[in-house]
PDB file of N, CA and C in Angstrom:
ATOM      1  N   UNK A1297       0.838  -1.195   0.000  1.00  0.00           N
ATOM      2  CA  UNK A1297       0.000   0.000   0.000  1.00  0.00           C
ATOM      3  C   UNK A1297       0.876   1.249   0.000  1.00  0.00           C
ATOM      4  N   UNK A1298       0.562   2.234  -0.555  1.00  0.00           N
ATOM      5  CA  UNK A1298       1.380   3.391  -1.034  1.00  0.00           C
ATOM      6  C   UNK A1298       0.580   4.423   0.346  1.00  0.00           C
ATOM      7  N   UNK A1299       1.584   4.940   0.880  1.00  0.00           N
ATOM      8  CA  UNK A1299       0.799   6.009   1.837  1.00  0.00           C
ATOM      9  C   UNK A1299       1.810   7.433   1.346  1.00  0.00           C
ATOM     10  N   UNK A1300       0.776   7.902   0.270  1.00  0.00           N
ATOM     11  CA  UNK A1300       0.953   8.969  -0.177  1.00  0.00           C
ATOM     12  C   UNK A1300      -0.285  10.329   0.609  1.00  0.00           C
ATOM     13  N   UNK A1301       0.272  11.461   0.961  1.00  0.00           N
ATOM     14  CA  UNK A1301      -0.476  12.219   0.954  1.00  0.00           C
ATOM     15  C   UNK A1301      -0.115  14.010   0.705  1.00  0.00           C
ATOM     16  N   UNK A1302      -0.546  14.269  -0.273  1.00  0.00           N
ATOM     17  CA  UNK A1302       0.050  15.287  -0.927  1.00  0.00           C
ATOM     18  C   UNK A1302      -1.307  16.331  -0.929  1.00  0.00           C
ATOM     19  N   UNK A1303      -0.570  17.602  -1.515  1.00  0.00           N
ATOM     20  CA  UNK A1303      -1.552  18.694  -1.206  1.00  0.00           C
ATOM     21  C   UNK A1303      -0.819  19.761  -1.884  1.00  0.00           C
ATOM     22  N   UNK A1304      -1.677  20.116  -2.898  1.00  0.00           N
ATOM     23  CA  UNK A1304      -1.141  21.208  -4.234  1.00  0.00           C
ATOM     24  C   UNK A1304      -1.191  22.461  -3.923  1.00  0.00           C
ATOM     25  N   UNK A1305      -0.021  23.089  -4.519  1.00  0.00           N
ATOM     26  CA  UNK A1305       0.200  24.474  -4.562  1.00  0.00           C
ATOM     27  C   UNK A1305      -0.430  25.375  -5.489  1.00  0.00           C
ATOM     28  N   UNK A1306      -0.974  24.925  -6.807  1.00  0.00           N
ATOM     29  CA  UNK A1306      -0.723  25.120  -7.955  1.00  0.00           C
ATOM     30  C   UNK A1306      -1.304  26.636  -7.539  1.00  0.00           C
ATOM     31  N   UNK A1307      -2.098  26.947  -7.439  1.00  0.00           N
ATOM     32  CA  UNK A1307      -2.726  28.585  -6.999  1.00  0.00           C
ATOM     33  C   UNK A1307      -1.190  29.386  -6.626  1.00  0.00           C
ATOM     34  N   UNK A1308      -0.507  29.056  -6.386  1.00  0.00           N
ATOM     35  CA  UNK A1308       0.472  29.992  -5.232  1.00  0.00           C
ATOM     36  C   UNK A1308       1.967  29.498  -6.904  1.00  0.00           C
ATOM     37  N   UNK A1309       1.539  28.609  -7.167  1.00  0.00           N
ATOM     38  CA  UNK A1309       3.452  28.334  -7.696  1.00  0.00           C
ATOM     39  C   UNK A1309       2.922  28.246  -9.399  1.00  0.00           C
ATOM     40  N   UNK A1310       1.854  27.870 -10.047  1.00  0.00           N
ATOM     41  CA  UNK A1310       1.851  28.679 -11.345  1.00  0.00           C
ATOM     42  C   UNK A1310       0.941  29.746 -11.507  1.00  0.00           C
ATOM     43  N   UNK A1311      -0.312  30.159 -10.868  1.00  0.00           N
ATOM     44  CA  UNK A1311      -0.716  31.160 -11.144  1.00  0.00           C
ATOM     45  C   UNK A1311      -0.053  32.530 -10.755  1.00  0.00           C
ATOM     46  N   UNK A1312       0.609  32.054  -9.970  1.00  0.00           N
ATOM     47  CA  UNK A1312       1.898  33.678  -9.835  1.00  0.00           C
ATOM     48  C   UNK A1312       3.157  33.481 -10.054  1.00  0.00           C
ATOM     49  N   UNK A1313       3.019  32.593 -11.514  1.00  0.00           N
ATOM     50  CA  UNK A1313       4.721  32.834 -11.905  1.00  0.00           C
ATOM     51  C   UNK A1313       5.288  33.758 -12.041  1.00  0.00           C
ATOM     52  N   UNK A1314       4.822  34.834 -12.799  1.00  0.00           N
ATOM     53  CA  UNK A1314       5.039  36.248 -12.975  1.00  0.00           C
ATOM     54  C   UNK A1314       5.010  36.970 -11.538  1.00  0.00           C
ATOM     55  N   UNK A1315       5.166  36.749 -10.714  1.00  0.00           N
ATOM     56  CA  UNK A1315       5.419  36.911  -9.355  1.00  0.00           C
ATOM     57  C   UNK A1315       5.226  36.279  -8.314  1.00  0.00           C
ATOM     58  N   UNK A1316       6.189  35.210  -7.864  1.00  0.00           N
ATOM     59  CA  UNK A1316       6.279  34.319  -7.097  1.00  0.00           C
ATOM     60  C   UNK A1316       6.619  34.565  -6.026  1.00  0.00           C
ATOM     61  N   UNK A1317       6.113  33.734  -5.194  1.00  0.00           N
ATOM     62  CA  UNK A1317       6.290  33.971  -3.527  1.00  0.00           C
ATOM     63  C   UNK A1317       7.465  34.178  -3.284  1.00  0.00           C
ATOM     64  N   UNK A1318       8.011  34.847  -2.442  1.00  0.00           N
ATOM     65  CA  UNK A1318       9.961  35.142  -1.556  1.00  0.00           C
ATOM     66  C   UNK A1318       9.595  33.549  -0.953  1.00  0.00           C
ATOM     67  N   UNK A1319      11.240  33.595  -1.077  1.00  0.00           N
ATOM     68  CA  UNK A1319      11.600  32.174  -0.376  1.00  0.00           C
ATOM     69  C   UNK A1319      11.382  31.966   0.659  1.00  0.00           C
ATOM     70  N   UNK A1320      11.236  32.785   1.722  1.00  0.00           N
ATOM     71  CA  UNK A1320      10.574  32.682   3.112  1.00  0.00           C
ATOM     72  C   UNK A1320       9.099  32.628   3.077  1.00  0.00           C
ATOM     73  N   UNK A1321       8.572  33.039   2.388  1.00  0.00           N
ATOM     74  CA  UNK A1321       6.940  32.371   2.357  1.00  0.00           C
ATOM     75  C   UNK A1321       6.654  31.017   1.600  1.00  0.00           C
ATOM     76  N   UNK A1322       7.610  30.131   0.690  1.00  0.00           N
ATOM     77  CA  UNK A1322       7.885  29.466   0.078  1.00  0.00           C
ATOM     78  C   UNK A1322       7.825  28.504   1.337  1.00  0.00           C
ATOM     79  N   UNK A1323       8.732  28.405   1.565  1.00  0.00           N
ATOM     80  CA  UNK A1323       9.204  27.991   3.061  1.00  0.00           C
ATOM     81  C   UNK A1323       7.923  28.138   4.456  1.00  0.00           C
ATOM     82  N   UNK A1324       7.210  29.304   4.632  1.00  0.00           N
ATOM     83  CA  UNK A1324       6.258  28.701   5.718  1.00  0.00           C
ATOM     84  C   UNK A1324       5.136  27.818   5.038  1.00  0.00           C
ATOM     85  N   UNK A1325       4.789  28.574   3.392  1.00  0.00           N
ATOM     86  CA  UNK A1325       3.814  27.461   2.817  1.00  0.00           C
ATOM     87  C   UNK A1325       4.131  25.869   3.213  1.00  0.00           C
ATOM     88  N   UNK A1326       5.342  25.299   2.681  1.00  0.00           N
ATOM     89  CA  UNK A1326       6.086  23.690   2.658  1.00  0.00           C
ATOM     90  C   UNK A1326       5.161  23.509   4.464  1.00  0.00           C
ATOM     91  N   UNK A1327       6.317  24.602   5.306  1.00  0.00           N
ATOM     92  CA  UNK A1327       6.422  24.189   6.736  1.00  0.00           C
ATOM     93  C   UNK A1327       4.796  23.438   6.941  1.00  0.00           C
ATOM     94  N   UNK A1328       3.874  24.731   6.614  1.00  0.00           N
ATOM     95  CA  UNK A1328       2.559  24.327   7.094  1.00  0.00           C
ATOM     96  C   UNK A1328       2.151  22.857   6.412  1.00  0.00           C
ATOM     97  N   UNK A1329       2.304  22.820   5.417  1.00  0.00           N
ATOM     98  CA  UNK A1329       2.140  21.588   4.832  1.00  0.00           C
ATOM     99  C   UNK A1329       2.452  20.426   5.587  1.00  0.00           C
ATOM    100  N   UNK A1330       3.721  20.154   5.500  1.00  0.00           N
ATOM    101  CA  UNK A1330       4.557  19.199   6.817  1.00  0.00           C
ATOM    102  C   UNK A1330       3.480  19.241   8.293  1.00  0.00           C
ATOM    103  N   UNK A1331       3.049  20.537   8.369  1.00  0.00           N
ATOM    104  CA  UNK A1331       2.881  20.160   9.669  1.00  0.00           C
ATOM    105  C   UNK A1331       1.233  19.811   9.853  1.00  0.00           C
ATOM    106  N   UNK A1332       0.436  19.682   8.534  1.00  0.00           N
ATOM    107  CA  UNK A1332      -0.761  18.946   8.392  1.00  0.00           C
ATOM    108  C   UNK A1332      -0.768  17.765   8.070  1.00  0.00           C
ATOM    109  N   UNK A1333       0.321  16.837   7.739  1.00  0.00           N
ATOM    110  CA  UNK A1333       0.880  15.654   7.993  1.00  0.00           C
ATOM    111  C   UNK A1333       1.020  14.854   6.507  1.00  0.00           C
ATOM    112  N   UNK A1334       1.304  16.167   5.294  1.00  0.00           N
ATOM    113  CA  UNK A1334       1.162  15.984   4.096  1.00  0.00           C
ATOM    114  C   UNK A1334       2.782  14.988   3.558  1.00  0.00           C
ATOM    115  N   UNK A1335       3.102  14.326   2.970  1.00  0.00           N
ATOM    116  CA  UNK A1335       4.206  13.382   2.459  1.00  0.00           C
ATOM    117  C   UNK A1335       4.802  14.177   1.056  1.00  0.00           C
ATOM    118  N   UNK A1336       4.055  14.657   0.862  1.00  0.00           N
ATOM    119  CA  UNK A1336       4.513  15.106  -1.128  1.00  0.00           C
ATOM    120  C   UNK A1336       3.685  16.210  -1.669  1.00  0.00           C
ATOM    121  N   UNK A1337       4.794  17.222  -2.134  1.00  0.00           N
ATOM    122  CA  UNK A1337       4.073  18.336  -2.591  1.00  0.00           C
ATOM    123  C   UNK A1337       4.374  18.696  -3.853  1.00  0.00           C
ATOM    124  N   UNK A1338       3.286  18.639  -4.615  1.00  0.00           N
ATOM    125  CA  UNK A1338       3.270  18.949  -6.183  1.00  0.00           C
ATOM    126  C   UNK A1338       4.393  20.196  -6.516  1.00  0.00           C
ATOM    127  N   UNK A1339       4.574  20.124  -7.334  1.00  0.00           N
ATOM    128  CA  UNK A1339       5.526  21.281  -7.857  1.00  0.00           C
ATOM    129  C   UNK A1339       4.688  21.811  -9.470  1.00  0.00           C
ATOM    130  N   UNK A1340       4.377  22.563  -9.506  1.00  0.00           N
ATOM    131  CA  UNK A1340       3.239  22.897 -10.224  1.00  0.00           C
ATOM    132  C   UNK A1340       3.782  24.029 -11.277  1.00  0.00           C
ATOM    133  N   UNK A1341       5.095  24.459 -11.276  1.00  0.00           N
ATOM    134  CA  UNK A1341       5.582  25.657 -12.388  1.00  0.00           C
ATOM    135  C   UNK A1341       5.709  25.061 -13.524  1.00  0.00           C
ATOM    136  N   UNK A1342       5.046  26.012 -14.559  1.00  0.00           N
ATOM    137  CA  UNK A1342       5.553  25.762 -16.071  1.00  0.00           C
ATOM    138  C   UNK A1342       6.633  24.916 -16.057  1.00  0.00           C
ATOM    139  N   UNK A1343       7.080  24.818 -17.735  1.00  0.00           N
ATOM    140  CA  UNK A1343       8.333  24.535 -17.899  1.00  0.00           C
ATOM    141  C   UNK A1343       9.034  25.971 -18.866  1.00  0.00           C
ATOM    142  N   UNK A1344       8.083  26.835 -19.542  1.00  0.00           N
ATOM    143  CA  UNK A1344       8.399  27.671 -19.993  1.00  0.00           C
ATOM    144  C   UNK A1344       8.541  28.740 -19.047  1.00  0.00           C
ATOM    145  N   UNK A1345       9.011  29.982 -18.981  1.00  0.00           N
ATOM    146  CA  UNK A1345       8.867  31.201 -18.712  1.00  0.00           C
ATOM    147  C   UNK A1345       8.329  32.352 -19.786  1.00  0.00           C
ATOM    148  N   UNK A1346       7.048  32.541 -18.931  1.00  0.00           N
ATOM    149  CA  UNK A1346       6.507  33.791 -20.192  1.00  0.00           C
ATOM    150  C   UNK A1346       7.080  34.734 -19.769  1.00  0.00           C
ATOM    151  N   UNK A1347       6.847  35.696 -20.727  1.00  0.00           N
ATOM    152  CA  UNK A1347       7.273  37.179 -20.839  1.00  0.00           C
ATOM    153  C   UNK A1347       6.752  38.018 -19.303  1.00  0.00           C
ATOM    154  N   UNK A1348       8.230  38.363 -19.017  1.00  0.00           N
ATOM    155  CA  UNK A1348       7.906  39.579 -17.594  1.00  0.00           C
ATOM    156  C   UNK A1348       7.976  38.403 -16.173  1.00  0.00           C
ATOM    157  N   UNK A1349       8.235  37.483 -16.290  1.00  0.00           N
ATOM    158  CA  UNK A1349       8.440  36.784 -15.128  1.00  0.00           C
ATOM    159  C   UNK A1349       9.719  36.807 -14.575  1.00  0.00           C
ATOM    160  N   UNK A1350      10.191  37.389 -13.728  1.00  0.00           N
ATOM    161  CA  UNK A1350      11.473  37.251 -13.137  1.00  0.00           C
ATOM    162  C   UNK A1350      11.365  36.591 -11.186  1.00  0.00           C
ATOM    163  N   UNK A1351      11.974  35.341 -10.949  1.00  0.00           N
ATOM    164  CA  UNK A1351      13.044  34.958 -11.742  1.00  0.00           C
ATOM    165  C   UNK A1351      12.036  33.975 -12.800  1.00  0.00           C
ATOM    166  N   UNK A1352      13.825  33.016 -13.387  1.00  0.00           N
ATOM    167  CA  UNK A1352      12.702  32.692 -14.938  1.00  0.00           C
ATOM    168  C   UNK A1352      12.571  30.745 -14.191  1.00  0.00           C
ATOM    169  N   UNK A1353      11.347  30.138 -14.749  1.00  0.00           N
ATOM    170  CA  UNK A1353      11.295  29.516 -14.155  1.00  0.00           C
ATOM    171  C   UNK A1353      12.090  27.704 -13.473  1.00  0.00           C
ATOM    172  N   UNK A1354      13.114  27.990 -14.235  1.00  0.00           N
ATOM    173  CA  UNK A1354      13.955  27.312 -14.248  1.00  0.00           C
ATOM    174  C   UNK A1354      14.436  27.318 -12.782  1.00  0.00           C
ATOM    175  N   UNK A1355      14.805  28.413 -12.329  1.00  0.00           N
ATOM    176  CA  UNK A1355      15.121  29.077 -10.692  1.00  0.00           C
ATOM    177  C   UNK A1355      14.047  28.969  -9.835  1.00  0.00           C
ATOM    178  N   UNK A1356      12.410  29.067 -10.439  1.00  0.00           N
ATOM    179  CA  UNK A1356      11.284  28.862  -9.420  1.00  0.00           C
ATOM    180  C   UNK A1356      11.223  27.053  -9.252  1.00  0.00           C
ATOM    181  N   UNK A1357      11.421  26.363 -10.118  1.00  0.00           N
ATOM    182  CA  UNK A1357      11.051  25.266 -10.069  1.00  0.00           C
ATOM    183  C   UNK A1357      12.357  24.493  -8.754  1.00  0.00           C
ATOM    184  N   UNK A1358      13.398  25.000  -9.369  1.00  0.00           N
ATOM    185  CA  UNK A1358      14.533  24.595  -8.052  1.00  0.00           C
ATOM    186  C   UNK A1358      14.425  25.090  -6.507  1.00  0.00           C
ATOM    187  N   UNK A1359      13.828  26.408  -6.335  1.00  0.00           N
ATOM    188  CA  UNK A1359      13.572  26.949  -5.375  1.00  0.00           C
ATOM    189  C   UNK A1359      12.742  25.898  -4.560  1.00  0.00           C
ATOM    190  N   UNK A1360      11.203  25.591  -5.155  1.00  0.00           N
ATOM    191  CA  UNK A1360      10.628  24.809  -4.516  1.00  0.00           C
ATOM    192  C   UNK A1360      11.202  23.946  -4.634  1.00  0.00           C
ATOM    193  N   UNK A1361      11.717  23.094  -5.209  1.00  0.00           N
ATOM    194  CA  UNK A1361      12.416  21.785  -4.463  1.00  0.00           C
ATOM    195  C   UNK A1361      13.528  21.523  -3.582  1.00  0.00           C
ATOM    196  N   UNK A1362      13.721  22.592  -3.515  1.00  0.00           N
ATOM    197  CA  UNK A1362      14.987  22.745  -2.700  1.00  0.00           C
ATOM    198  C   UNK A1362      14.135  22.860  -1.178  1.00  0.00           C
ATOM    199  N   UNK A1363      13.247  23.252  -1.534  1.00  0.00           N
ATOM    200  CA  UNK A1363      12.268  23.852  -0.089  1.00  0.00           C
ATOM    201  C   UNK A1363      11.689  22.603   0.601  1.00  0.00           C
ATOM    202  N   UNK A1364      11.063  22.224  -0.359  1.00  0.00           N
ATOM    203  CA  UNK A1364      10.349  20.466  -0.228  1.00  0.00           C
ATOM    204  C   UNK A1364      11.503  20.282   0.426  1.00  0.00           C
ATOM    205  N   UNK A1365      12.379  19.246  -0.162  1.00  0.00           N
ATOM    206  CA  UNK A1365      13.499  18.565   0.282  1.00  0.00           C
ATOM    207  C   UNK A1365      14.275  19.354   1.255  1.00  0.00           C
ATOM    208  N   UNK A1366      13.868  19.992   1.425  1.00  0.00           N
ATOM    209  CA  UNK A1366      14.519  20.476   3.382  1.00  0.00           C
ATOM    210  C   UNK A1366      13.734  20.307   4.315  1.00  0.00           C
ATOM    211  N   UNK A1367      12.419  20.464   3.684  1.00  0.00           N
ATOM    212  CA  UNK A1367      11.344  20.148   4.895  1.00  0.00           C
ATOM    213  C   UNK A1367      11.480  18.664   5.299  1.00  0.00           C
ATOM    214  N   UNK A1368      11.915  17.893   4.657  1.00  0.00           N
ATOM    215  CA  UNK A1368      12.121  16.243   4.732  1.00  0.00           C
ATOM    216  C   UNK A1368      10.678  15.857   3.642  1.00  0.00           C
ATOM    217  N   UNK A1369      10.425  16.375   3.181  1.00  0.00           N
ATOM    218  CA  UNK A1369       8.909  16.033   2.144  1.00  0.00           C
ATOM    219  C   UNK A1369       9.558  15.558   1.161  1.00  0.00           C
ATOM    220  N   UNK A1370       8.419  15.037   0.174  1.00  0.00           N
ATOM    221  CA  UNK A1370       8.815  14.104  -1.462  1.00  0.00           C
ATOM    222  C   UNK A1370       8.204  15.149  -2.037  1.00  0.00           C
ATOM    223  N   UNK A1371       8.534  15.162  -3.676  1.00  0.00           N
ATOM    224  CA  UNK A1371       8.154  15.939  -4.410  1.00  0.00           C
ATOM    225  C   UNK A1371       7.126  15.414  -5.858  1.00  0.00           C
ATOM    226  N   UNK A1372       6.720  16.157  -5.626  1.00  0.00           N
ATOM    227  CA  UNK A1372       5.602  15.564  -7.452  1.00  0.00           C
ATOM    228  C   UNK A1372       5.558  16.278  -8.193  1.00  0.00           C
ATOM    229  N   UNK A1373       5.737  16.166  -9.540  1.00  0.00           N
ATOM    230  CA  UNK A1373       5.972  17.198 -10.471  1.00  0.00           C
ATOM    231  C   UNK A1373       5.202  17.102 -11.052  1.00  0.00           C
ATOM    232  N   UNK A1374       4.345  18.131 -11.875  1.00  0.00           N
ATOM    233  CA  UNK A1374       3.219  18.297 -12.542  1.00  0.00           C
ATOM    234  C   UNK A1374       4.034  19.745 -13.499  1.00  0.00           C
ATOM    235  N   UNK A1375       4.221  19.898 -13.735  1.00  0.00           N
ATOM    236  CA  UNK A1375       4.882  20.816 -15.073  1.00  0.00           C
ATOM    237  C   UNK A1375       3.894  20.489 -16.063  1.00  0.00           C
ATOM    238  N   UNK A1376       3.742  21.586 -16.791  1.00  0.00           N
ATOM    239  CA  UNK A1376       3.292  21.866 -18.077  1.00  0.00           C
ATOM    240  C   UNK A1376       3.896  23.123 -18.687  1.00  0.00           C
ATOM    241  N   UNK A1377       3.683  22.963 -20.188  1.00  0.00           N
ATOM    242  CA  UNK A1377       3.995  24.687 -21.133  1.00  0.00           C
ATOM    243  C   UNK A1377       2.783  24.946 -21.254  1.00  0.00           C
ATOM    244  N   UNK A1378       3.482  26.293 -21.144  1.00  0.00           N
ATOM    245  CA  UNK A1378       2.149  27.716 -20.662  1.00  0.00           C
ATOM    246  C   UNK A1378       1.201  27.308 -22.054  1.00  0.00           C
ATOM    247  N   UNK A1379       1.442  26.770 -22.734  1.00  0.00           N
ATOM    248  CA  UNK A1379       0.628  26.692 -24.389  1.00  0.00           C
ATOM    249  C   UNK A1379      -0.576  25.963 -24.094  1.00  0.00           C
ATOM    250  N   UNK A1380      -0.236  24.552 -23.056  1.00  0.00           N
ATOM    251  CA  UNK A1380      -0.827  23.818 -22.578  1.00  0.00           C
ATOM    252  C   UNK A1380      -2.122  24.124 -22.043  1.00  0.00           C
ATOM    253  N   UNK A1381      -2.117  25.421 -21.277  1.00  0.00           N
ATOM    254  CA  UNK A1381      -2.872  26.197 -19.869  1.00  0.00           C
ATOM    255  C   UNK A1381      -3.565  26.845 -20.790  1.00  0.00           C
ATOM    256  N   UNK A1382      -2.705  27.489 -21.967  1.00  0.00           N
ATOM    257  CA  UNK A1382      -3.945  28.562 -22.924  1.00  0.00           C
ATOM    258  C   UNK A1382      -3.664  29.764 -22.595  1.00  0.00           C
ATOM    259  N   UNK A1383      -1.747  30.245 -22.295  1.00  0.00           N
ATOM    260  CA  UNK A1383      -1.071  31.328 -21.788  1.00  0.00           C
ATOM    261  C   UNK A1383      -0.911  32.036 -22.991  1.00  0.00           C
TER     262      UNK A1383
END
């Protein structure tokens, strides 16, 4: 039996690519997560960077995993291009 329990960002990590959370709110988001007794947290950024997003998302997508994986959490990736979404 797989005891997965995960809980998506996607509101917070692609709808504000074009302005993404500071790494310290990055970080209490994960914390709270962890501490609702979640195992794995989607990682939900493009794979493209549209126009006017800084940083580009290559740097958002590492950020959160870098965040996950400090909290002691697993990660799930759900990526898509913005073409995909209808950006």
């Amino acid at each position: 039996m797989w005891n997965i329990k995960a809980a998506d960002l996607m509101k917070v990590q692609q709808d504000n690519v074009r302005n993404p959370l500071s790494l310290a709110d990055k970080q209490k988001a994960v914390n709270r997560l962890k501490e609702l007794g979640v195992t794995h947290v989607p990682v939900s950024v493009p794979y493209d960077t549209p126009s006017g997003a800084s940083p580009d998302t290559v740097t958002q997508i590492s950020e959160w995993v870098s965040v996950i994986k400090n909290a002691g959490l697993k990660t799930w990736h759900r990526h898509s291009w913005l073409s995909d979404e209808g950006w």
